[in-house]
Short mmCIF file of C-alpha atoms in Angstrom, two decimals:
data_model
loop_
_atom_site.label_atom_id
_atom_site.label_comp_id
_atom_site.label_asym_id
_atom_site.label_seq_id
_atom_site.Cartn_x
_atom_site.Cartn_y
_atom_site.Cartn_z
CA MET A 1 7.66 -11.26 17.31
CA HIS A 2 7.67 -15.01 17.72
CA ASP A 3 8.74 -17.03 14.68
CA ASP A 4 5.39 -18.73 15.00
CA ASP A 5 4.87 -19.28 11.32
CA GLU A 6 5.07 -17.79 7.89
CA PRO A 7 2.00 -16.95 5.82
CA VAL A 8 0.72 -20.29 4.64
CA GLY A 9 -1.37 -19.57 1.61
CA ARG A 10 -3.13 -17.50 -0.96
CA ILE A 11 -6.82 -16.92 -0.43
CA ILE A 12 -8.96 -17.41 -3.51
CA GLY A 13 -11.43 -14.57 -3.87
CA ARG A 14 -15.14 -14.89 -4.48
CA ARG A 15 -14.93 -14.38 -8.25
CA GLU A 16 -12.10 -16.90 -8.69
CA ALA A 17 -13.89 -19.45 -6.53
CA LEU A 18 -17.04 -19.12 -8.61
CA ILE A 19 -15.01 -19.61 -11.79
CA LEU A 20 -13.48 -22.73 -10.28
CA LEU A 21 -16.87 -24.11 -9.33
CA GLY A 22 -18.24 -23.20 -12.74
CA ALA A 23 -21.85 -23.65 -11.65
CA ALA A 24 -24.57 -21.04 -11.85
CA GLY A 25 -25.94 -22.11 -8.48
CA ALA A 26 -22.64 -22.02 -6.61
CA THR A 27 -22.43 -19.60 -3.72
CA LEU A 28 -19.59 -18.35 -1.57
CA THR A 29 -20.17 -17.22 2.00
CA VAL A 30 -17.94 -14.80 3.81
CA ALA A 31 -15.75 -16.28 6.49
CA GLY A 32 -17.43 -16.68 9.83
CA SER A 33 -20.99 -16.58 8.54
CA PRO A 34 -23.30 -19.58 9.03
CA VAL A 35 -22.28 -22.31 6.64
CA ALA A 36 -23.56 -25.66 5.54
CA GLY A 37 -22.20 -28.65 3.74
CA ALA A 38 -22.84 -29.22 0.07
CA THR A 39 -26.53 -29.48 -0.69
CA THR A 40 -28.34 -30.87 -3.68
CA SER A 41 -31.24 -29.24 -5.47
CA THR A 42 -33.64 -31.21 -7.63
CA ASP A 43 -34.03 -28.21 -9.94
CA GLY A 44 -30.44 -27.21 -10.53
CA PRO A 45 -26.72 -27.86 -9.91
CA GLU A 46 -25.22 -28.71 -6.57
CA VAL A 47 -24.80 -25.70 -4.29
CA CYS A 48 -21.62 -25.28 -2.29
CA ALA A 49 -21.19 -22.96 0.69
CA LEU A 50 -17.52 -22.16 1.35
CA ASP A 51 -15.77 -19.98 3.86
CA CYS A 52 -12.64 -19.90 1.73
CA VAL A 53 -10.25 -21.91 -0.38
CA VAL A 54 -6.72 -21.61 0.95
CA LYS A 55 -3.58 -22.66 -0.89
CA PRO A 56 -0.66 -23.31 1.45
CA GLU A 57 2.72 -22.05 0.40
CA GLN A 58 5.01 -22.23 3.45
CA MET A 59 5.61 -23.98 6.74
CA GLU A 60 3.09 -24.32 9.54
CA GLY A 61 5.51 -22.96 12.15
CA PRO A 62 7.56 -24.47 14.98
CA TYR A 63 4.65 -25.37 17.26
CA PHE A 64 3.15 -28.21 15.24
CA VAL A 65 3.96 -31.58 16.84
CA ASP A 66 2.69 -34.64 14.98
CA ARG A 67 1.67 -36.86 17.92
CA ARG A 68 -1.36 -38.38 16.15
CA LEU A 69 -3.68 -37.86 19.11
CA ASN A 70 -7.03 -39.11 17.83
CA ARG A 71 -9.55 -37.26 19.99
CA SER A 72 -12.37 -34.76 19.69
CA ASP A 73 -11.95 -33.11 23.09
CA ILE A 74 -8.42 -31.70 23.08
CA ARG A 75 -8.63 -29.71 26.32
CA THR A 76 -6.89 -32.23 28.57
CA ASP A 77 -3.35 -33.48 28.93
CA PRO A 78 -3.67 -37.26 28.29
CA ALA A 79 -0.97 -38.06 30.86
CA THR A 80 -2.75 -36.36 33.74
CA GLY A 81 -6.33 -35.89 32.59
CA GLN A 82 -6.07 -32.27 33.75
CA PRO A 83 -8.07 -29.87 31.55
CA SER A 84 -6.68 -26.56 30.31
CA ALA A 85 -8.28 -23.56 31.97
CA GLY A 86 -10.41 -21.44 29.69
CA THR A 87 -13.79 -20.95 28.06
CA ALA A 88 -14.97 -23.93 26.03
CA LEU A 89 -15.12 -23.60 22.23
CA THR A 90 -16.66 -26.25 19.97
CA LEU A 91 -15.32 -26.17 16.40
CA ASN A 92 -17.47 -27.76 13.69
CA PHE A 93 -15.54 -28.24 10.45
CA THR A 94 -16.96 -29.11 7.05
CA VAL A 95 -14.25 -30.14 4.57
CA GLN A 96 -15.18 -30.22 0.89
CA SER A 97 -13.51 -31.16 -2.39
CA VAL A 98 -13.87 -28.47 -5.03
CA ARG A 99 -13.77 -29.43 -8.70
CA PRO A 100 -15.05 -27.66 -11.83
CA GLY A 101 -18.80 -27.64 -11.59
CA GLN A 102 -19.13 -29.43 -8.29
CA CYS A 103 -18.35 -29.35 -4.59
CA THR A 104 -18.64 -32.55 -2.57
CA PRO A 105 -18.01 -33.57 1.05
CA LEU A 106 -14.49 -34.93 1.64
CA PRO A 107 -14.59 -37.99 3.94
CA ASN A 108 -11.67 -39.50 5.90
CA ALA A 109 -9.52 -36.36 5.79
CA MET A 110 -7.30 -35.93 8.86
CA VAL A 111 -7.99 -32.59 10.54
CA ASP A 112 -5.38 -31.49 13.10
CA VAL A 113 -5.97 -28.65 15.55
CA TRP A 114 -3.36 -27.12 17.87
CA GLN A 115 -3.17 -23.88 19.82
CA CYS A 116 -1.75 -22.13 22.85
CA ASP A 117 -3.48 -22.19 26.23
CA ALA A 118 -5.15 -19.27 28.00
CA PHE A 119 -1.73 -17.88 28.96
CA GLY A 120 -0.03 -18.19 25.55
CA LEU A 121 1.82 -21.49 26.04
CA TYR A 122 1.90 -24.48 23.67
CA SER A 123 2.26 -28.06 24.85
CA ASP A 124 5.23 -30.28 23.99
CA ILE A 125 7.59 -27.39 23.26
CA PRO A 126 10.96 -27.69 25.09
CA SER A 127 11.67 -23.96 24.94
CA GLN A 128 8.39 -23.34 26.79
CA GLY A 129 9.02 -26.01 29.42
CA SER A 130 6.11 -28.14 28.24
CA SER A 131 7.94 -31.21 26.88
CA GLY A 132 5.90 -34.39 27.09
CA ARG A 133 2.61 -32.59 27.68
CA ARG A 134 -0.16 -32.89 25.08
CA PHE A 135 -2.86 -30.36 25.96
CA LEU A 136 -4.72 -28.55 23.16
CA ARG A 137 -3.59 -30.90 20.42
CA GLY A 138 -5.46 -33.57 18.51
CA TYR A 139 -6.95 -34.75 15.26
CA GLN A 140 -10.19 -36.16 13.90
CA ASN A 141 -10.98 -37.82 10.59
CA THR A 142 -13.89 -36.32 8.71
CA ASN A 143 -17.02 -38.44 8.42
CA ALA A 144 -18.98 -39.29 5.26
CA GLU A 145 -20.36 -35.74 5.22
CA GLY A 146 -16.88 -34.21 5.48
CA LYS A 147 -17.48 -33.10 9.06
CA ALA A 148 -15.18 -33.15 12.10
CA GLN A 149 -15.78 -31.66 15.54
CA PHE A 150 -13.38 -30.51 18.25
CA ILE A 151 -13.92 -29.25 21.78
CA THR A 152 -11.17 -26.87 22.79
CA ILE A 153 -10.91 -23.50 24.58
CA LEU A 154 -10.70 -19.94 23.39
CA PRO A 155 -6.96 -19.32 22.92
CA GLY A 156 -4.82 -16.91 24.86
CA TRP A 157 -2.17 -14.68 23.30
CA TYR A 158 1.57 -14.26 23.20
CA THR A 159 3.88 -11.47 22.11
CA GLY A 160 3.65 -10.47 18.47
CA ARG A 161 0.62 -12.56 17.48
CA THR A 162 -3.09 -11.95 17.43
CA LEU A 163 -5.48 -14.58 18.80
CA HIS A 164 -5.46 -17.64 16.56
CA ILE A 165 -5.90 -21.42 16.27
CA HIS A 166 -3.87 -23.60 13.92
CA ILE A 167 -5.38 -26.21 11.62
CA LYS A 168 -3.92 -28.77 9.22
CA ILE A 169 -5.86 -31.04 6.88
CA ARG A 170 -4.23 -34.10 5.34
CA THR A 171 -5.81 -36.19 2.62
CA THR A 172 -4.94 -37.61 -0.82
CA GLY A 173 -4.74 -35.55 -3.99
CA THR A 174 -6.20 -36.54 -7.33
CA ASN A 175 -2.72 -37.77 -8.30
CA GLY A 176 -2.82 -40.34 -5.48
CA ARG A 177 -0.15 -38.56 -3.43
CA PRO A 178 -0.46 -37.01 0.04
CA TYR A 179 -2.13 -33.59 0.05
CA GLU A 180 -1.67 -31.13 2.91
CA PHE A 181 -3.45 -27.90 3.78
CA THR A 182 -2.35 -25.65 6.66
CA SER A 183 -3.83 -22.41 7.96
CA GLN A 184 -5.08 -20.47 10.99
CA LEU A 185 -8.43 -19.38 12.36
CA TYR A 186 -9.02 -15.96 13.89
CA PHE A 187 -11.54 -13.93 15.89
CA THR A 188 -12.94 -10.44 15.46
CA PRO A 189 -11.21 -7.79 17.63
CA GLN A 190 -14.46 -7.14 19.50
CA PHE A 191 -15.00 -10.79 20.40
CA GLY A 192 -11.36 -11.29 21.36
CA ALA A 193 -11.17 -8.21 23.56
CA ALA A 194 -14.37 -9.20 25.33
CA TYR A 195 -13.32 -12.69 26.33
CA LEU A 196 -9.81 -11.58 27.29
CA ARG A 197 -11.46 -9.51 30.02
CA THR A 198 -12.83 -12.70 31.61
CA GLN A 199 -10.96 -15.23 33.73
CA PRO A 200 -8.53 -16.87 33.40
CA TYR A 201 -7.48 -14.69 30.45
CA ALA A 202 -7.69 -11.44 32.38
CA ARG A 203 -4.69 -12.47 34.48
CA LYS A 204 -2.48 -11.71 31.46
CA GLY A 205 -4.32 -8.62 30.33
CA PRO A 206 -5.15 -7.36 26.82
CA ALA A 207 -3.29 -8.81 23.83
CA ASP A 208 -0.32 -6.76 22.64
CA THR A 209 -1.14 -7.50 18.99
CA THR A 210 -4.53 -7.30 17.30
CA ASN A 211 -5.60 -8.43 13.84
CA ASN A 212 -4.71 -5.18 12.10
CA ARG A 213 -1.15 -5.34 13.49
CA ASP A 214 -0.48 -9.02 12.82
CA SER A 215 1.47 -9.46 9.56
CA ILE A 216 0.19 -13.02 9.10
CA TYR A 217 -3.44 -12.10 9.65
CA LEU A 218 -3.13 -9.22 7.18
CA ARG A 219 -2.39 -11.70 4.38
CA GLY A 220 -5.82 -13.26 4.11
CA GLY A 221 -6.83 -13.68 7.73
CA ALA A 222 -10.06 -11.76 7.21
CA GLN A 223 -11.30 -14.78 5.26
CA MET A 224 -10.45 -17.13 8.12
CA LEU A 225 -12.51 -15.43 10.82
CA LEU A 226 -14.65 -17.53 13.11
CA ASN A 227 -18.09 -16.39 14.21
CA PRO A 228 -18.59 -18.04 17.63
CA VAL A 229 -22.09 -18.13 19.08
CA ALA A 230 -23.00 -18.75 22.71
CA SER A 231 -23.51 -22.43 23.47
CA GLY A 232 -24.05 -23.60 27.05
CA ALA A 233 -21.21 -22.33 29.20
CA GLY A 234 -19.03 -21.65 26.16
CA TYR A 235 -19.19 -21.03 22.42
CA SER A 236 -19.61 -22.91 19.16
CA ALA A 237 -18.35 -22.02 15.69
CA ASP A 238 -18.86 -23.57 12.24
CA PHE A 239 -16.22 -23.37 9.53
CA ALA A 240 -16.24 -24.84 6.02
CA ILE A 241 -13.14 -25.31 3.89
CA GLY A 242 -12.96 -26.23 0.20
CA LEU A 243 -9.86 -27.91 -1.22
CA ASP A 244 -8.80 -28.21 -4.86
CA LEU A 245 -7.19 -31.65 -4.67
CA SER A 246 -5.91 -31.46 -8.24
CA ASN A 247 -3.42 -28.70 -7.41
CA THR A 248 -0.25 -30.66 -6.69
CA GLN A 249 1.78 -27.59 -5.74
CA VAL A 250 -0.72 -26.67 -3.07
CA GLY A 251 -0.81 -30.21 -1.73
CA GLN A 252 2.92 -30.46 -1.05
CA PRO A 253 3.92 -30.97 2.63
CA ASP A 254 4.45 -27.68 4.46
#
């Protein structure tokens, strides 16, 4: 198995999240279901729809390279303009700050996304012969509504890991210090197996590791599942993340 990364956090369950929110109108959606940003009701408390609240505990793995590539479309290598082969995937993030009794959009948070290509290779990794290349990496700052969008591709696979995409969110905690959240996004086995049968993924064949055999996925990955829907020639997926910015231990650099 690749030393891709260690488990990065504890997933707060539905009951604990509702206690944290402390509002009768708060709701928690299951990961991968349609989500929305925080909404306000004139008759009651603010309603917050969350996929999950993740508390990072360990490193993000050896394939994160902090190149500060500010771009929404991460498919190309900036040096050549050549796009990575694969089916397009648009990721729509909603980042929210969770405090007792309220959940509000988190603006100006730096959201990083990085992943392997359709054949399981990461860019800018010397051991993979991709030094100096920058495909499938980039960041966006969330807007006033806590939203950030990326255009990438469905990831390929490599030995020992199920299909996944890495994310990192950097912002400022309530103590005024840097706050960092790191995790991974996954796909259902059915969706993954289906697209791996299409080109260019089919050249490598079926993945050797699925969700139920991936030790990292088994520690909370079910709450980080994407639910892609067909969009044009590719897919689109929404994902909302709530962060407790008062938890200084969680916010420490990974």
